[in-house]
CSV table of C-alpha atoms in Angstrom, one decimal:
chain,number,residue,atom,x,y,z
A,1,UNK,CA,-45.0,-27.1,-5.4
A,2,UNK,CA,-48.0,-26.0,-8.0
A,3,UNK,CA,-49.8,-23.0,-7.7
A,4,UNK,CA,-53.5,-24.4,-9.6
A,5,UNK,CA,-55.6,-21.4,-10.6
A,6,UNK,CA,-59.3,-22.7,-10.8
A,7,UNK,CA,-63.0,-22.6,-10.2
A,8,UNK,CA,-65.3,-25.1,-9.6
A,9,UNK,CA,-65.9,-26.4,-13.6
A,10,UNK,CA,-65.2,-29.0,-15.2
A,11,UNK,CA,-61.7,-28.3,-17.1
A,12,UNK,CA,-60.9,-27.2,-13.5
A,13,UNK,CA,-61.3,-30.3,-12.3
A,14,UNK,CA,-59.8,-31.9,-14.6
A,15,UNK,CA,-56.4,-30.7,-13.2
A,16,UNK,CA,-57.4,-30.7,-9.4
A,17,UNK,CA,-58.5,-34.4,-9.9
A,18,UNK,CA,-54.7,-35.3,-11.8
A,19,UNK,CA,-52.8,-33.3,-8.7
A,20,UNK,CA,-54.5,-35.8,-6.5
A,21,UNK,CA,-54.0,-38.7,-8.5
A,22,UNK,CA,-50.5,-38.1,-9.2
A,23,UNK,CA,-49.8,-36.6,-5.1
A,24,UNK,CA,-48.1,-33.9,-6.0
A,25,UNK,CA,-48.1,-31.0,-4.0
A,26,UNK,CA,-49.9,-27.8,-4.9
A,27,UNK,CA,-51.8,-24.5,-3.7
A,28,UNK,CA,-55.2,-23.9,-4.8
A,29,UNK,CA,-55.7,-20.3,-6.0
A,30,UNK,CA,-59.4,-20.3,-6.4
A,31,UNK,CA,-60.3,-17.5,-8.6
A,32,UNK,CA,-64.2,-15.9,-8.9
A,33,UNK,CA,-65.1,-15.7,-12.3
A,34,UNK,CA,-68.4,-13.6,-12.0
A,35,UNK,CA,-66.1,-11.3,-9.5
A,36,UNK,CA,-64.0,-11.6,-12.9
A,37,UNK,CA,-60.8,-12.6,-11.3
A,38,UNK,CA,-60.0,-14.5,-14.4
A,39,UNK,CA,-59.4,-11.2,-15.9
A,40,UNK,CA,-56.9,-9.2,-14.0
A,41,UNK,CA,-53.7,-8.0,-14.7
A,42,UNK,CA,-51.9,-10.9,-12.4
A,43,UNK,CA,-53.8,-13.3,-13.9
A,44,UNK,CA,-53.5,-12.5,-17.5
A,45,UNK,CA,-49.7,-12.5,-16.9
A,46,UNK,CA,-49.8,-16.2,-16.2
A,47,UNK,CA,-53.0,-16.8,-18.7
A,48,UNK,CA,-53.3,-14.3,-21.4
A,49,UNK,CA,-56.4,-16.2,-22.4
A,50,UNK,CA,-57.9,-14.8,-19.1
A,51,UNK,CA,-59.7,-18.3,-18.6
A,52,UNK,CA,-59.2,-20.9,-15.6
A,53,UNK,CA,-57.3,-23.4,-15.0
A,54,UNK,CA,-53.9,-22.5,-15.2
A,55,UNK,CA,-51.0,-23.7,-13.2
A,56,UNK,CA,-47.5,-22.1,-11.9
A,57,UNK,CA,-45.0,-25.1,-11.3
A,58,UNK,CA,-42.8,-23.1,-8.7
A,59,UNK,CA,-40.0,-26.0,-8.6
A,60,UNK,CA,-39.2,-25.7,-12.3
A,61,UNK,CA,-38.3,-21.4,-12.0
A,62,UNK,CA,-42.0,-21.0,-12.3
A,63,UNK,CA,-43.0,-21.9,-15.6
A,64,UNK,CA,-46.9,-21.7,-16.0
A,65,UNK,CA,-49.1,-23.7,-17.9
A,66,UNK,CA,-52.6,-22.7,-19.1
A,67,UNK,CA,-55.4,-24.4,-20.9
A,68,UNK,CA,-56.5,-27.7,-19.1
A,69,UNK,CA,-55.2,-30.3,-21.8
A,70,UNK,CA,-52.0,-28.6,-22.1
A,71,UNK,CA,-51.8,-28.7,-17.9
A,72,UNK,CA,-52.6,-32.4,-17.5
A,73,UNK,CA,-49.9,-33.4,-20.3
A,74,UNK,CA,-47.4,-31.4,-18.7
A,75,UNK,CA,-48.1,-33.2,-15.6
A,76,UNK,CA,-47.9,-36.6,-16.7
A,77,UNK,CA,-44.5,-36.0,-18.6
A,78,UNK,CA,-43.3,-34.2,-15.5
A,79,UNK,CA,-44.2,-37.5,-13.4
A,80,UNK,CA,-43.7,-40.1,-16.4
A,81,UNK,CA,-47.7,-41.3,-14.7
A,82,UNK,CA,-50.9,-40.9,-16.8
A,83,UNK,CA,-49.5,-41.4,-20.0
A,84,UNK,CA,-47.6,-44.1,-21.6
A,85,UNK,CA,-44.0,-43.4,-23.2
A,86,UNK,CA,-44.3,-45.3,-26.0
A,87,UNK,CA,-45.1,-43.7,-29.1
A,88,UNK,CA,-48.6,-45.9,-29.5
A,89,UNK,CA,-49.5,-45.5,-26.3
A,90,UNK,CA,-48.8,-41.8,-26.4
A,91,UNK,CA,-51.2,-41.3,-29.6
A,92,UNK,CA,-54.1,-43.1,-28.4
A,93,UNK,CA,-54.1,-41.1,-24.8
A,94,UNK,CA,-53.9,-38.0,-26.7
A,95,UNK,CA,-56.4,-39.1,-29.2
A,96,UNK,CA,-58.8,-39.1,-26.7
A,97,UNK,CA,-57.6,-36.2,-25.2
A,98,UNK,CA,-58.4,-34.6,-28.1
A,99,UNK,CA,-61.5,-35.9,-28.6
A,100,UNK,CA,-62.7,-34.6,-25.2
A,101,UNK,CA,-60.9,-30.8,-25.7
A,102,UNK,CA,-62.5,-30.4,-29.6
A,103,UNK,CA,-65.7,-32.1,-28.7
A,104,UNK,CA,-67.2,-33.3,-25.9
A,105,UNK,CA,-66.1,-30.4,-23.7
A,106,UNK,CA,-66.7,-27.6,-26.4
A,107,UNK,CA,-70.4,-28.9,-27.4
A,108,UNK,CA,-71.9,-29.5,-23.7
A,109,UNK,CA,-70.1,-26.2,-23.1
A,110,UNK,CA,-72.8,-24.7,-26.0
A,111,UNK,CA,-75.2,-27.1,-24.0
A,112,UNK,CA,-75.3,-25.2,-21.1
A,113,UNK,CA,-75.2,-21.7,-22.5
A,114,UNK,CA,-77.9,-22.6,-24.4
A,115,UNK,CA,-79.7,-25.3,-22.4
A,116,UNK,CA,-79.6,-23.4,-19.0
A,117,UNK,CA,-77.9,-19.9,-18.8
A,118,UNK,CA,-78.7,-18.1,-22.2
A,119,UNK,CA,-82.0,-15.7,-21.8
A,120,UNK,CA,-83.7,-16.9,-25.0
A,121,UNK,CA,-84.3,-20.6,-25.3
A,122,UNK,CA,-83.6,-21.2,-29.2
A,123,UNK,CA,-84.9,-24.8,-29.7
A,124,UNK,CA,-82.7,-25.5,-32.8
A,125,UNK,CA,-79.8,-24.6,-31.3
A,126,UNK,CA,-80.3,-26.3,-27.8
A,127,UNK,CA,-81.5,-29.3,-29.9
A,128,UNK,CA,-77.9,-29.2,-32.1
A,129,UNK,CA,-76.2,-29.0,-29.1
A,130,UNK,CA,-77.2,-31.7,-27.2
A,131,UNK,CA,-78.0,-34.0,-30.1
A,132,UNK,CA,-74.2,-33.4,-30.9
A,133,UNK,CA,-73.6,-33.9,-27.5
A,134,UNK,CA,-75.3,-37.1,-27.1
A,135,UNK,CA,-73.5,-38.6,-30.6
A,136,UNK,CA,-70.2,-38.0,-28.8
A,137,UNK,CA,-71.4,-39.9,-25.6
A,138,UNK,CA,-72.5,-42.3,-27.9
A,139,UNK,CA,-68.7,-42.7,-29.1
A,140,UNK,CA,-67.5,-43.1,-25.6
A,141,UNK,CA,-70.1,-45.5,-25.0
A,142,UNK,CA,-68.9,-48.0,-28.3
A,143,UNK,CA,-65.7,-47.5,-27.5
A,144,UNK,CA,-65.7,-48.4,-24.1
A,145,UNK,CA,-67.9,-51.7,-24.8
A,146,UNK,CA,-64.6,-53.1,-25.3
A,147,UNK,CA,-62.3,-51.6,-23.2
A,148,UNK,CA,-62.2,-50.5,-19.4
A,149,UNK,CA,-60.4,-47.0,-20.0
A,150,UNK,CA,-60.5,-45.0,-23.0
A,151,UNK,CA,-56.3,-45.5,-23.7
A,152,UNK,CA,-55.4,-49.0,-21.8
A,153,UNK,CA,-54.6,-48.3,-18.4
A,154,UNK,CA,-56.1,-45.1,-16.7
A,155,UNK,CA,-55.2,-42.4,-18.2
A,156,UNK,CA,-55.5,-38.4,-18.4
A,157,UNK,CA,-57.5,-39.0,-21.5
A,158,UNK,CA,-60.1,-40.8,-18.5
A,159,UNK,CA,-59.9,-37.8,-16.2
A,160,UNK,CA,-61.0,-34.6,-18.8
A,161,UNK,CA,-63.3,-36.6,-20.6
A,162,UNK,CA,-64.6,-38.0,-17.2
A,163,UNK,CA,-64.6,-34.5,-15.5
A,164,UNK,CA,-67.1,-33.5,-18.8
A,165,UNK,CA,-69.7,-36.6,-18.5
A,166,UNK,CA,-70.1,-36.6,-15.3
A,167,UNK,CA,-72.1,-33.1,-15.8
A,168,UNK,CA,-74.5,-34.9,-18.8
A,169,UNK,CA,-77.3,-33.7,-16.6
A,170,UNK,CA,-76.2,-30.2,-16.2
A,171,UNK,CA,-76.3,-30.4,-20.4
A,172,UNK,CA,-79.8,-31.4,-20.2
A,173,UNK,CA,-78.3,-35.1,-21.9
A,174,UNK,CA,-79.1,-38.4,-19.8
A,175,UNK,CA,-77.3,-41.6,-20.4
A,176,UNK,CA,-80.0,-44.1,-19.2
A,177,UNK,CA,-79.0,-45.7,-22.8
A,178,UNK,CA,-75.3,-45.8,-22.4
A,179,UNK,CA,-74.7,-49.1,-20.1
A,180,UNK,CA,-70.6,-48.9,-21.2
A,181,UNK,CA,-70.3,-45.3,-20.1
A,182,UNK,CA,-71.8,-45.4,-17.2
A,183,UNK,CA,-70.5,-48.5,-16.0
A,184,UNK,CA,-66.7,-46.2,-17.0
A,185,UNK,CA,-68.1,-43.0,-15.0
A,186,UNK,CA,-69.1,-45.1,-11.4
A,187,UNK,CA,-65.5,-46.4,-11.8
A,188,UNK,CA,-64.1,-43.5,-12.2
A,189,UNK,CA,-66.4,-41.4,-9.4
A,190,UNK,CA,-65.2,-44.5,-7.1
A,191,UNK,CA,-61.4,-43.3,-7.1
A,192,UNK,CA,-60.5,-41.8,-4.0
A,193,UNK,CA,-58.6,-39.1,-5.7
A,194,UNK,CA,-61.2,-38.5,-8.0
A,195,UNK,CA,-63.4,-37.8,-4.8
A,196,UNK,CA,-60.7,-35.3,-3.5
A,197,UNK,CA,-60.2,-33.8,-6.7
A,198,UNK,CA,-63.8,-32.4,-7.7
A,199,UNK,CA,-64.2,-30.9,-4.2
A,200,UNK,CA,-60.5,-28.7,-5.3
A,201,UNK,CA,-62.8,-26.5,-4.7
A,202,UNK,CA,-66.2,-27.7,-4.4
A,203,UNK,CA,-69.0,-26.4,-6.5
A,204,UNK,CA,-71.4,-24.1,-5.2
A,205,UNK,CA,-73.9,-26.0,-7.4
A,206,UNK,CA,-74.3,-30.5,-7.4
A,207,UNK,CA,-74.0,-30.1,-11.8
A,208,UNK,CA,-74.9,-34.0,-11.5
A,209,UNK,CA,-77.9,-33.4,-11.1
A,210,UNK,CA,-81.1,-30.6,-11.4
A,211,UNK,CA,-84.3,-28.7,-9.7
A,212,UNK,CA,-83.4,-27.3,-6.4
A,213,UNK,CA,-82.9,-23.8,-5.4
A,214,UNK,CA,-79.4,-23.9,-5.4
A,215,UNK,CA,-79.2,-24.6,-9.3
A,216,UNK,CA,-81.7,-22.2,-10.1
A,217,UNK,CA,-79.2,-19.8,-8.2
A,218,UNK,CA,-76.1,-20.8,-10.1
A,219,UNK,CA,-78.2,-20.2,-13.5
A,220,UNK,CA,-78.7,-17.1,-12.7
A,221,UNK,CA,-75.6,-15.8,-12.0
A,222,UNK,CA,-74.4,-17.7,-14.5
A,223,UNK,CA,-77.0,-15.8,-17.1
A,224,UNK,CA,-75.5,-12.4,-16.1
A,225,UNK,CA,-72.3,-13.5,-16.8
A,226,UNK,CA,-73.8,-14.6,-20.3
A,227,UNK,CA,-75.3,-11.3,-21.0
A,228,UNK,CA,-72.5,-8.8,-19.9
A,229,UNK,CA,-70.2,-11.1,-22.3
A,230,UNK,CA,-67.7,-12.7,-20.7
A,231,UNK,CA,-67.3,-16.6,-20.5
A,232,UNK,CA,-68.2,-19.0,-18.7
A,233,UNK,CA,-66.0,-21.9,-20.0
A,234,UNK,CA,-63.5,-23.0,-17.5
């Protein structure tokens, strides 16, 4: 059995969604991160980062695992699923792995501090930030003109980069443009354990899309969270 630490964001998912696709068992902890749960004493023990998700895998003497990349290669070398052995196909998983941990997740992160929670609007830097996230789409989209997953077969590299896009709205970015990436993210969305896994636990805000009361709500919590200094990556 694994204990997953989360919250309804998009590194969360990323492990929720991998649980599901690989069936193994697990326990959702679901912590509140404007309550600050994210910071107590019990969960810095498991996460000294004090940031979500983090898991506890109670049937190997409770090792725990914390930052969402580090989660979902642990769980596909615990099954042997996800990721291929081979040395190759090992490297080009994690390459895009990578790509999605140093830069598609980090610069749509900025994007929505910026974009949506962050008092001021700066124009230069929302502009950077989605213009750097919209080159990065525009990778994903190139790359996947030629190829039905990002790594071969499905792979984790699909499910954190996936659990990012799918929020392009949220980032202020749209990918009317991108025929190969969206044609990648309804695939993906279609997965039955994709479906399970981004309601583990359901957001209290649709961040697929914008403009009704409950978004303007989730903003504004999320802008006191902003301005008292703690973080909203997750």
């Amino acid at each position: 059995m694994i204990d997953l630490y989360t919250a309804a964001t998009p590194n969360g998912h990323k492990v929720s969604i991998a649980l599901e696709e690989l069936a193994l068992p697990y326990t959702l902890q679901v912590l509140d991160l404007s309550r600050g749960d994210q910071k107590t004493p019990e969960f810095l023990a498991i996460n000294p980062n004090g940031r979500i998700p983090a898991i506890v895998d109670r049937e190997a003497d409770n090792f725990a695992v914390f930052e969402s990349g580090a989660i979902l290669i642990y769980l596909a070398e615990k099954t042997g699923r996800l990721m291929p052995t081979d040395a190759k196909g090992r490297s080009r998983v994690l390459q895009w792995l990578m790509f999605q941990m140093g830069g598609v997740g980090p610069m749509m992160g900025q994007a929505n501090v910026f974009f949506r929670y962050f008092p001021e609007k700066i124009t230069s830097v929302i502009d950077r930030y989605q213009g750097e996230t919209k080159r990065l789409l525009r990778v994903l989209d190139g790359h996947l003109k030629d190829h039905e997953y990002l790594a071969g077969d499905y792979s984790i590299a699909d499910i954190a980069n996936w659990a990012w896009v799918r929020t392009h709205r949220w980032s202020g970015v749209e990918i009317d443009d991108l025929p190969h990436l969206k044609r990648w993210r309804d695939a993906i969305r279609a997965r039955p354990a994709v479906q399970r896994g981004i309601e583990a636990p359901p957001s209290q805000v649709d961040l697929t899309r914008d403009g009704d009361e409950a978004a303007a709500r989730f903003s504004a919590n999320a802008r006191t969270i902003v301005e008292t200094g703690q973080s909203l990556k997750g």
